[in-house]
């Protein structure tokens, strides 16, 4: 039983099969064709020209169906005939008879002893296989097969064939060379176009820079002139001959003395005049000495301030060089945007903030000033949040009240502690005690002060309970227990003080009102909710960060679908915070922060430089800066226009013996800016809270 194969795909044919076949691919007899395809058409029958191809295709398909095995439905391999007259693949029928003793087609009794090899069908199948190869073979294959089979050819015919092949080769080489040249030419044209665009962009940028240099130099000259005029006035004030001012009242007094004492003796008058002159001389000398001392003090003070100023300038220049690439991109982006805005008719009025100053330059100057103003975080106070008898000291959340007079902390110690900020600044860390302490039933995950009442604060805990507290009475006002799993986040609305929102591991976002016990709105989502935040300018817009790596922005008036979904993070979104009504910052365990425009879906900027892969490390924002924690136990502060940190501060260990090992043990767990201030609070998993301020 041979091993030749034939199927839907064109099979490979061995050399022995080719040589054993009685018909070559180049010459197939009509009788063989008739045997395979069936009976020839009758003499009187004609096939219309339009349907001849279709009829041939149908005939081929019918012929192929006749050669299929009824069991495997493939072209028969190693055909065997049964006693009842049916053909099968040998392996197919043998496998069938191992289980049953009947014919698969007619059901008659059948055993292996009733099987006979079908030599004629095997021969036809081999010929069919060869024809299939011949149909799909290229002319080169036909020629190669003919030469291998010893096709007779004269030298003249061979020369002609070689000439044709040489000409074909030359044409193909020419076509290939032309195609290669065309590809190269297309590439060079594309490169030229791209470089011209880059050149135009560079020329435009150079013109921007040139115009801005002229504008800045002009403004700088004006400042120099103002300073010079001020210096001249100052020198005139110091160099003014005060005796002339003092002489007039003294002379008047002297004249009055002469008039009043005209009746006195002449000697008394002379003595009085000489005394007055002596007093006048002493006053003038003292005044001149005082002016000289003032001048020396002024110059010495200006020299000291100049040294301080020069030191600050050097430090700021170094920071510019360290972040030059990011600042360059920021400048060009702002400048190009400002130039495009200046072409709009409605915005031409505001295109120049001051004479020669464009909008883009003004914006970049503001960014450059704020970015280079600070280079580090300085500790101005520190306190220990952890209790002596509790090892769980992680501070999960830290928040200022609406007036920035008090701040509250919460964490796994199951306590809310309220501190007075001024007291923390003025007293040593060892004696700082909370002014209010609230005990809770479960570990706390988040806090949110009411934006209108400093006595009301909300908390979320690990049991899924959202609680509203009265800080004054130290009692809970409301307890919401609808969440089925741990609640990670809670936030009061800035515009509607009675409304708050929470998110939980039960994949639900719930909106609550302090005026009723049940939730007002419920939003079911597909992933765990890690953070929620109200838009500061609206009571109906909420940003939700979840474990599906996305931020969903909802309008609470229609929660069937979000207004937009911000995609970009590739791990869970742990925090969302609003810088303004249109700017949203997010943090993720992919070790990045992202800045979004709520009117778009693409991130405006991505910040990298901290480490955050598994823990909640905190996020806080103000108008210009974004701060977050890091799993390296340090605080990182970013300017919202620059991608890398503008300042850092690393927490140390209380125990000096553990100082070298604390980097992997502790992490920053909560951060919070003081409103409109360079001051911030930061806490770590060790229970240390520091008051930090941005410094030069």
mmCIF file of N, CA, C and O in Angstrom, residues 81-125:
data_model
loop_
_atom_site.group_PDB
_atom_site.id
_atom_site.type_symbol
_atom_site.label_atom_id
_atom_site.label_comp_id
_atom_site.label_asym_id
_atom_site.label_seq_id
_atom_site.Cartn_x
_atom_site.Cartn_y
_atom_site.Cartn_z
ATOM 1 N N UNK A 81 -11.188 -1.549 -2.577
ATOM 2 C CA UNK A 81 -12.559 -1.795 -3.014
ATOM 3 C C UNK A 81 -13.182 -2.857 -2.116
ATOM 4 O O UNK A 81 -12.546 -3.853 -1.764
ATOM 5 N N UNK A 82 -14.447 -2.642 -1.741
ATOM 6 C CA UNK A 82 -15.157 -3.617 -0.917
ATOM 7 C C UNK A 82 -15.914 -4.601 -1.808
ATOM 8 O O UNK A 82 -16.082 -4.386 -3.021
ATOM 9 N N UNK A 83 -16.381 -5.634 -1.188
ATOM 10 C CA UNK A 83 -17.132 -6.645 -1.939
ATOM 11 C C UNK A 83 -18.436 -6.094 -2.476
ATOM 12 O O UNK A 83 -18.960 -6.575 -3.484
ATOM 13 N N UNK A 84 -18.940 -5.066 -1.821
ATOM 14 C CA UNK A 84 -20.182 -4.443 -2.294
ATOM 15 C C UNK A 84 -19.946 -3.352 -3.320
ATOM 16 O O UNK A 84 -20.887 -2.676 -3.738
ATOM 17 N N UNK A 85 -18.676 -3.102 -3.710
ATOM 18 C CA UNK A 85 -18.380 -2.189 -4.804
ATOM 19 C C UNK A 85 -18.067 -0.758 -4.420
ATOM 20 O O UNK A 85 -18.062 0.119 -5.281
ATOM 21 N N UNK A 86 -17.786 -0.441 -3.181
ATOM 22 C CA UNK A 86 -17.467 0.925 -2.755
ATOM 23 C C UNK A 86 -15.977 1.055 -2.481
ATOM 24 O O UNK A 86 -15.342 0.101 -2.018
ATOM 25 N N UNK A 87 -15.433 2.251 -2.771
ATOM 26 C CA UNK A 87 -14.000 2.509 -2.597
ATOM 27 C C UNK A 87 -13.777 3.441 -1.402
ATOM 28 O O UNK A 87 -14.513 4.426 -1.213
ATOM 29 N N UNK A 88 -12.738 3.138 -0.656
ATOM 30 C CA UNK A 88 -12.371 3.930 0.511
ATOM 31 C C UNK A 88 -10.852 4.018 0.598
ATOM 32 O O UNK A 88 -10.133 3.221 -0.023
ATOM 33 N N UNK A 89 -10.374 4.981 1.407
ATOM 34 C CA UNK A 89 -8.960 4.961 1.798
ATOM 35 C C UNK A 89 -8.736 3.715 2.653
ATOM 36 O O UNK A 89 -9.592 3.333 3.466
ATOM 37 N N UNK A 90 -7.600 3.079 2.465
ATOM 38 C CA UNK A 90 -7.349 1.828 3.194
ATOM 39 C C UNK A 90 -7.405 2.068 4.710
ATOM 40 O O UNK A 90 -8.068 1.323 5.440
ATOM 41 N N UNK A 91 -6.721 3.104 5.208
ATOM 42 C CA UNK A 91 -6.690 3.359 6.646
ATOM 43 C C UNK A 91 -8.072 3.733 7.182
ATOM 44 O O UNK A 91 -8.436 3.370 8.302
ATOM 45 N N UNK A 92 -8.872 4.395 6.338
ATOM 46 C CA UNK A 92 -10.210 4.796 6.786
ATOM 47 C C UNK A 92 -11.114 3.572 6.965
ATOM 48 O O UNK A 92 -11.797 3.440 7.994
ATOM 49 N N UNK A 93 -11.120 2.677 5.972
ATOM 50 C CA UNK A 93 -12.018 1.537 6.066
ATOM 51 C C UNK A 93 -11.547 0.540 7.122
ATOM 52 O O UNK A 93 -12.365 -0.084 7.820
ATOM 53 N N UNK A 94 -10.218 0.377 7.280
ATOM 54 C CA UNK A 94 -9.710 -0.525 8.298
ATOM 55 C C UNK A 94 -10.069 -0.011 9.691
ATOM 56 O O UNK A 94 -10.487 -0.775 10.572
ATOM 57 N N UNK A 95 -9.921 1.287 9.910
ATOM 58 C CA UNK A 95 -10.290 1.869 11.204
ATOM 59 C C UNK A 95 -11.772 1.680 11.479
ATOM 60 O O UNK A 95 -12.186 1.373 12.612
ATOM 61 N N UNK A 96 -12.595 1.821 10.437
ATOM 62 C CA UNK A 96 -14.042 1.637 10.607
ATOM 63 C C UNK A 96 -14.369 0.196 10.966
ATOM 64 O O UNK A 96 -15.194 -0.065 11.855
ATOM 65 N N UNK A 97 -13.703 -0.769 10.277
ATOM 66 C CA UNK A 97 -13.999 -2.174 10.516
ATOM 67 C C UNK A 97 -13.481 -2.654 11.865
ATOM 68 O O UNK A 97 -13.916 -3.710 12.353
ATOM 69 N N UNK A 98 -12.558 -1.917 12.471
ATOM 70 C CA UNK A 98 -12.120 -2.277 13.825
ATOM 71 C C UNK A 98 -13.236 -2.068 14.848
ATOM 72 O O UNK A 98 -13.216 -2.666 15.941
ATOM 73 N N UNK A 99 -14.189 -1.231 14.502
ATOM 74 C CA UNK A 99 -15.292 -0.925 15.417
ATOM 75 C C UNK A 99 -16.616 -1.557 14.977
ATOM 76 O O UNK A 99 -17.434 -1.933 15.814
ATOM 77 N N UNK A 100 -16.838 -1.610 13.675
ATOM 78 C CA UNK A 100 -18.091 -2.154 13.141
ATOM 79 C C UNK A 100 -17.778 -3.125 12.007
ATOM 80 O O UNK A 100 -16.707 -3.065 11.404
ATOM 81 N N UNK A 101 -18.744 -3.925 11.678
ATOM 82 C CA UNK A 101 -18.564 -4.919 10.603
ATOM 83 C C UNK A 101 -19.606 -4.697 9.520
ATOM 84 O O UNK A 101 -20.370 -5.590 9.138
ATOM 85 N N UNK A 102 -19.685 -3.491 9.031
ATOM 86 C CA UNK A 102 -20.603 -3.190 7.933
ATOM 87 C C UNK A 102 -19.982 -2.144 7.031
ATOM 88 O O UNK A 102 -18.993 -1.491 7.367
ATOM 89 N N UNK A 103 -20.581 -2.008 5.855
ATOM 90 C CA UNK A 103 -20.094 -1.008 4.890
ATOM 91 C C UNK A 103 -20.644 0.350 5.284
ATOM 92 O O UNK A 103 -21.856 0.494 5.533
ATOM 93 N N UNK A 104 -19.786 1.376 5.337
ATOM 94 C CA UNK A 104 -20.273 2.722 5.712
ATOM 95 C C UNK A 104 -21.270 3.291 4.725
ATOM 96 O O UNK A 104 -22.058 4.174 5.091
ATOM 97 N N UNK A 105 -21.279 2.774 3.467
ATOM 98 C CA UNK A 105 -22.172 3.347 2.455
ATOM 99 C C UNK A 105 -23.519 2.622 2.403
ATOM 100 O O UNK A 105 -24.573 3.261 2.424
ATOM 101 N N UNK A 106 -23.477 1.276 2.306
ATOM 102 C CA UNK A 106 -24.730 0.541 2.130
ATOM 103 C C UNK A 106 -25.133 -0.260 3.354
ATOM 104 O O UNK A 106 -26.268 -0.767 3.434
ATOM 105 N N UNK A 107 -24.253 -0.458 4.289
ATOM 106 C CA UNK A 107 -24.595 -1.158 5.518
ATOM 107 C C UNK A 107 -24.505 -2.668 5.422
ATOM 108 O O UNK A 107 -24.863 -3.362 6.388
ATOM 109 N N UNK A 108 -24.054 -3.235 4.282
ATOM 110 C CA UNK A 108 -23.905 -4.683 4.147
ATOM 111 C C UNK A 108 -22.792 -5.189 5.057
ATOM 112 O O UNK A 108 -21.869 -4.454 5.414
ATOM 113 N N UNK A 109 -22.903 -6.470 5.386
ATOM 114 C CA UNK A 109 -21.891 -7.087 6.238
ATOM 115 C C UNK A 109 -20.541 -7.021 5.543
ATOM 116 O O UNK A 109 -20.419 -7.328 4.353
ATOM 117 N N UNK A 110 -19.497 -6.645 6.329
ATOM 118 C CA UNK A 110 -18.184 -6.439 5.722
ATOM 119 C C UNK A 110 -17.115 -6.699 6.763
ATOM 120 O O UNK A 110 -17.241 -6.294 7.921
ATOM 121 N N UNK A 111 -16.052 -7.404 6.312
ATOM 122 C CA UNK A 111 -14.877 -7.631 7.147
ATOM 123 C C UNK A 111 -13.635 -7.288 6.348
ATOM 124 O O UNK A 111 -13.709 -6.991 5.140
ATOM 125 N N UNK A 112 -12.493 -7.360 7.011
ATOM 126 C CA UNK A 112 -11.240 -7.026 6.338
ATOM 127 C C UNK A 112 -10.914 -8.010 5.214
ATOM 128 O O UNK A 112 -10.203 -7.656 4.259
ATOM 129 N N UNK A 113 -11.413 -9.195 5.324
ATOM 130 C CA UNK A 113 -11.147 -10.182 4.265
ATOM 131 C C UNK A 113 -11.895 -9.875 2.984
ATOM 132 O O UNK A 113 -11.605 -10.440 1.929
ATOM 133 N N UNK A 114 -12.855 -8.940 3.044
ATOM 134 C CA UNK A 114 -13.637 -8.557 1.870
ATOM 135 C C UNK A 114 -13.098 -7.299 1.207
ATOM 136 O O UNK A 114 -13.794 -6.692 0.390
ATOM 137 N N UNK A 115 -11.872 -6.911 1.550
ATOM 138 C CA UNK A 115 -11.261 -5.707 0.975
ATOM 139 C C UNK A 115 -10.249 -6.114 -0.083
ATOM 140 O O UNK A 115 -9.455 -7.042 0.113
ATOM 141 N N UNK A 116 -10.278 -5.355 -1.222
ATOM 142 C CA UNK A 116 -9.374 -5.667 -2.334
ATOM 143 C C UNK A 116 -8.761 -4.365 -2.830
ATOM 144 O O UNK A 116 -9.455 -3.350 -2.970
ATOM 145 N N UNK A 117 -7.439 -4.383 -3.166
ATOM 146 C CA UNK A 117 -6.825 -3.158 -3.688
ATOM 147 C C UNK A 117 -7.373 -2.794 -5.060
ATOM 148 O O UNK A 117 -7.554 -3.672 -5.903
ATOM 149 N N UNK A 118 -7.640 -1.495 -5.251
ATOM 150 C CA UNK A 118 -8.170 -0.979 -6.521
ATOM 151 C C UNK A 118 -7.001 -0.355 -7.283
ATOM 152 O O UNK A 118 -6.730 0.848 -7.185
ATOM 153 N N UNK A 119 -6.312 -1.205 -8.093
ATOM 154 C CA UNK A 119 -5.112 -0.735 -8.787
ATOM 155 C C UNK A 119 -5.441 0.317 -9.844
ATOM 156 O O UNK A 119 -4.696 1.279 -10.023
ATOM 157 N N UNK A 120 -6.536 0.138 -10.553
ATOM 158 C CA UNK A 120 -6.896 1.095 -11.598
ATOM 159 C C UNK A 120 -7.150 2.477 -11.011
ATOM 160 O O UNK A 120 -6.672 3.494 -11.524
ATOM 161 N N UNK A 121 -7.913 2.553 -9.906
ATOM 162 C CA UNK A 121 -8.212 3.857 -9.298
ATOM 163 C C UNK A 121 -6.938 4.501 -8.741
ATOM 164 O O UNK A 121 -6.760 5.720 -8.857
ATOM 165 N N UNK A 122 -6.051 3.675 -8.170
ATOM 166 C CA UNK A 122 -4.785 4.246 -7.680
ATOM 167 C C UNK A 122 -3.984 4.851 -8.812
ATOM 168 O O UNK A 122 -3.360 5.905 -8.668
ATOM 169 N N UNK A 123 -3.992 4.165 -9.983
ATOM 170 C CA UNK A 123 -3.265 4.687 -11.149
ATOM 171 C C UNK A 123 -3.871 6.001 -11.622
ATOM 172 O O UNK A 123 -3.173 6.968 -11.923
ATOM 173 N N UNK A 124 -5.204 6.042 -11.678
ATOM 174 C CA UNK A 124 -5.871 7.279 -12.096
ATOM 175 C C UNK A 124 -5.610 8.427 -11.107
ATOM 176 O O UNK A 124 -5.463 9.592 -11.494
ATOM 177 N N UNK A 125 -5.562 8.094 -9.827
ATOM 178 C CA UNK A 125 -5.296 9.136 -8.831
ATOM 179 C C UNK A 125 -3.894 9.705 -8.984
ATOM 180 O O UNK A 125 -3.676 10.914 -8.817
#
